[in-house]
Coordinates of C-alpha atoms in Angstrom, one line a residue:
M58 CA 143.3 79.5 120.8
Q59 CA 141.2 80.4 117.8
I60 CA 142.4 79.4 114.4
L61 CA 141.1 80.6 111.0
F62 CA 141.2 78.2 108.1
I63 CA 141.0 79.8 104.5
V64 CA 139.6 77.4 102.0
T65 CA 139.2 77.8 98.3
S66 CA 135.6 78.3 96.8
A67 CA 136.8 77.4 93.4
E68 CA 135.3 74.4 91.5
R69 CA 138.7 72.8 91.4
G70 CA 138.4 72.3 95.1
Y71 CA 140.7 71.9 98.2
W72 CA 142.8 68.9 99.2
L73 CA 140.9 67.2 102.0
P74 CA 143.8 65.9 104.2
E75 CA 145.3 69.4 104.1
L76 CA 142.2 70.5 105.9
T77 CA 141.5 67.4 108.0
R78 CA 145.0 66.8 109.4
P79 CA 145.7 70.3 110.7
Y80 CA 142.2 70.4 112.1
W81 CA 142.7 67.2 114.0
H82 CA 146.2 68.2 115.4
L83 CA 145.0 71.6 116.4
T84 CA 141.6 70.6 118.0
E85 CA 143.2 67.6 119.6
R86 CA 145.2 70.1 121.6
G87 CA 142.1 72.2 122.6
H88 CA 142.2 74.9 119.8
S89 CA 139.2 75.9 118.0
V90 CA 138.9 76.2 114.2
T91 CA 136.7 78.4 112.0
L92 CA 136.4 77.5 108.4
A93 CA 136.2 80.4 105.9
S94 CA 136.2 80.7 102.1
P95 CA 135.8 83.6 99.6
A96 CA 132.3 83.0 98.7
G97 CA 131.2 81.4 102.0
G98 CA 128.9 78.5 102.2
A99 CA 129.6 75.0 100.8
V100 CA 133.2 74.2 99.7
R101 CA 134.2 71.1 97.8
H102 CA 137.3 68.9 97.9
D103 CA 139.2 67.4 95.0
R104 CA 137.7 64.1 94.3
L105 CA 141.1 62.4 94.4
S106 CA 141.6 63.6 98.0
N107 CA 138.5 61.9 99.3
P108 CA 139.6 58.4 100.7
H109 CA 136.2 56.9 99.7
S110 CA 136.6 57.9 96.0
E111 CA 137.4 55.5 93.3
G112 CA 141.1 55.9 92.6
S113 CA 141.6 58.2 95.5
W114 CA 145.2 59.2 96.3
E115 CA 144.4 59.3 99.9
A116 CA 142.8 55.9 100.4
G117 CA 144.7 55.4 103.7
C118 CA 143.9 58.7 105.3
L119 CA 142.1 57.7 108.5
V120 CA 141.9 61.3 109.6
S121 CA 139.8 62.2 106.6
K122 CA 137.7 59.2 107.0
G123 CA 136.9 60.2 110.7
F124 CA 136.2 63.8 109.7
L125 CA 133.7 62.9 107.0
A126 CA 132.1 60.3 109.4
D127 CA 131.2 63.0 111.9
P128 CA 128.0 64.7 111.0
A129 CA 128.9 68.1 112.7
L130 CA 132.2 68.3 110.9
A131 CA 130.9 67.3 107.5
A132 CA 128.2 69.9 108.0
A133 CA 130.9 72.6 108.7
L134 CA 132.0 72.1 105.1
E135 CA 128.6 73.2 103.9
Q136 CA 128.5 76.5 105.8
T137 CA 131.9 78.2 105.8
T138 CA 132.1 81.8 106.8
P139 CA 132.6 84.4 103.9
L140 CA 136.0 86.1 104.1
A141 CA 134.6 89.5 103.5
G142 CA 134.0 91.3 106.9
L143 CA 136.0 88.7 108.9
D144 CA 138.2 90.5 111.4
A145 CA 141.7 88.8 112.1
A146 CA 141.7 90.3 115.5
G147 CA 139.3 87.4 116.6
Y148 CA 142.0 84.8 115.8
D149 CA 145.3 83.8 116.9
A150 CA 146.6 82.1 113.7
V151 CA 145.7 81.4 110.1
H152 CA 146.0 78.2 108.0
V153 CA 145.5 78.3 104.2
V154 CA 144.3 74.9 103.0
G155 CA 145.9 73.7 99.8
G156 CA 144.4 72.0 96.6
T157 CA 144.5 73.3 93.1
G158 CA 141.6 75.5 93.7
A159 CA 143.7 77.8 96.0
A160 CA 145.6 78.9 93.0
V161 CA 142.3 79.9 91.3
D162 CA 140.7 82.2 93.8
L163 CA 143.2 82.7 96.7
Y164 CA 145.7 84.6 94.5
P165 CA 145.6 87.5 93.7
N166 CA 142.7 88.1 96.2
P167 CA 142.3 91.4 98.0
E168 CA 140.3 89.9 100.9
V169 CA 143.0 87.2 101.5
A170 CA 145.7 89.9 101.3
R171 CA 143.8 92.0 103.7
L172 CA 143.5 89.1 106.4
L173 CA 147.0 87.7 106.0
A174 CA 148.5 91.2 106.3
A175 CA 146.5 91.7 109.5
F176 CA 147.7 88.4 110.9
W177 CA 151.3 89.1 109.9
D178 CA 151.3 92.7 111.1
A179 CA 150.0 91.7 114.5
G180 CA 152.8 89.2 114.8
K181 CA 150.4 86.1 114.6
L182 CA 151.2 82.8 113.1
V183 CA 150.6 82.4 109.4
G184 CA 150.5 78.9 107.8
A185 CA 149.9 77.6 104.2
I186 CA 150.4 74.2 102.5
C187 CA 150.7 73.0 99.1
H188 CA 148.9 75.1 96.5
G189 CA 147.7 77.1 99.4
A190 CA 151.1 78.6 99.7
I191 CA 150.2 80.8 96.8
A192 CA 148.1 83.0 98.9
L193 CA 151.3 84.3 100.4
G194 CA 152.0 85.9 97.1
N195 CA 149.4 88.5 98.2
L196 CA 152.0 89.7 100.7
A197 CA 155.0 90.3 98.6
T198 CA 156.2 93.4 100.3
R199 CA 155.9 91.9 103.7
L200 CA 157.4 88.5 103.0
A201 CA 160.1 89.2 100.7
G202 CA 163.3 87.4 101.8
R203 CA 161.4 84.8 104.0
S204 CA 161.9 81.2 103.6
V205 CA 159.0 79.1 102.3
T206 CA 157.9 76.1 100.5
G207 CA 154.8 74.9 98.7
F208 CA 153.8 72.8 95.7
S209 CA 156.9 73.0 93.5
L210 CA 157.0 73.7 89.7
A211 CA 158.3 70.2 89.2
E212 CA 155.1 68.9 90.9
D213 CA 152.9 71.1 88.9
L214 CA 154.3 70.0 85.7
E215 CA 153.7 66.5 86.7
A216 CA 150.2 67.5 87.7
E217 CA 149.6 68.8 84.1
K218 CA 149.6 65.2 83.0
L219 CA 146.6 64.6 84.8
Y220 CA 144.8 67.9 84.7
G221 CA 146.1 69.4 81.5
K222 CA 148.5 72.1 80.6
D223 CA 147.9 75.4 82.5
F224 CA 145.2 73.7 84.6
I225 CA 145.4 76.6 87.0
P226 CA 146.2 80.3 86.2
H227 CA 149.3 80.5 88.4
Y228 CA 151.8 78.0 89.8
P229 CA 153.0 78.7 93.5
Q230 CA 156.7 78.4 93.0
P231 CA 157.0 81.1 90.3
V232 CA 154.6 83.5 92.3
L233 CA 156.4 83.1 95.5
E234 CA 159.9 83.5 93.8
Q235 CA 158.8 86.6 91.9
A236 CA 157.5 87.9 95.2
G237 CA 161.1 87.7 96.6
M238 CA 160.6 84.8 98.9
R239 CA 163.1 82.1 99.3
F240 CA 161.5 79.0 98.0
S241 CA 162.9 75.6 98.6
H242 CA 161.5 72.1 98.0
V243 CA 162.5 68.4 97.8
E244 CA 161.9 66.0 95.0
P245 CA 158.2 65.8 93.7
W246 CA 156.1 64.1 96.3
G247 CA 158.8 64.2 98.9
V248 CA 158.2 65.7 102.4
R249 CA 159.2 69.2 103.5
A250 CA 157.9 71.7 106.0
V251 CA 159.7 75.0 106.6
V252 CA 159.4 77.2 109.6
D253 CA 160.6 80.9 109.5
G254 CA 159.6 82.6 112.6
K255 CA 155.8 83.1 112.6
L256 CA 155.6 81.7 108.9
V257 CA 155.0 77.9 108.6
T258 CA 154.6 76.3 105.1
G259 CA 154.3 72.7 103.9
Q260 CA 155.4 71.5 100.4
N261 CA 152.5 69.1 99.3
Q262 CA 149.9 66.6 100.6
Q263 CA 152.7 64.2 101.6
S264 CA 153.8 66.9 104.1
A265 CA 150.4 67.4 105.7
S266 CA 151.2 65.7 109.0
E267 CA 154.7 67.2 109.4
Y268 CA 153.4 70.6 108.5
S269 CA 150.4 70.3 110.9
L270 CA 152.8 69.4 113.8
A271 CA 155.1 72.3 112.8
L272 CA 152.2 74.6 112.8
L273 CA 151.0 73.3 116.3
H274 CA 154.3 73.6 117.8
A275 CA 154.9 77.0 116.4
L276 CA 151.6 78.0 117.7
Q277 CA 152.2 76.9 121.3
G278 CA 155.7 78.1 121.2
A279 CA 157.5 75.0 122.0
N280 CA 158.4 71.7 120.5
P281 CA 158.0 68.8 122.9
V282 CA 160.3 66.5 120.9
V283 CA 163.6 66.0 122.7
N284 CA 166.4 64.3 120.9
L285 CA 168.8 62.6 123.3
T286 CA 170.9 60.8 120.7
K287 CA 174.6 61.2 121.3
E288 CA 177.0 61.4 118.4

């Protein structure tokens, strides 16, 4: 299947494992991924999400290390497809990559709204993680009443200590709640993924692996995990 990844073009950047882990899980099962961004061309990741950066929050992310070490994959980050003109009909699902930059240029965004609406109206899978979940705010009339998660307000208030107050123009939780979605979350930096039919969301970078597997299983229409534990 063909999967579209929407990545921020903003200077604040995307969170690397929120791109690399879904990419790995999906391509490992034979699916193809196209990277696209509002401006097209090169996209940048948050320095703290690079496992090789000093003080990285993802120093142990072997998936990101492997991704960056592959010349072809690293080159793909330099030549993303512009969102304008993209046709959702050519794809089976969409994943919105997180990172604080997503809250700068993916909401509000008419091109993101156009694409996500096309996926949703066609009954295709829509996924988003962390700050990327704010892109769902572009579909308020379609997603009102749906269950979602994303980077919580409590986490954004913690992030302000690092990035400064109002470091992004919008925070995901208030945007999605105001859009009528049922937003849930666990404690800051805890793990949560939510599946509501064709809608899959992950709370934060700590949830990247769980979210990626939930996305994969929803795409394939089956979860291979069988729990045989008897009460």
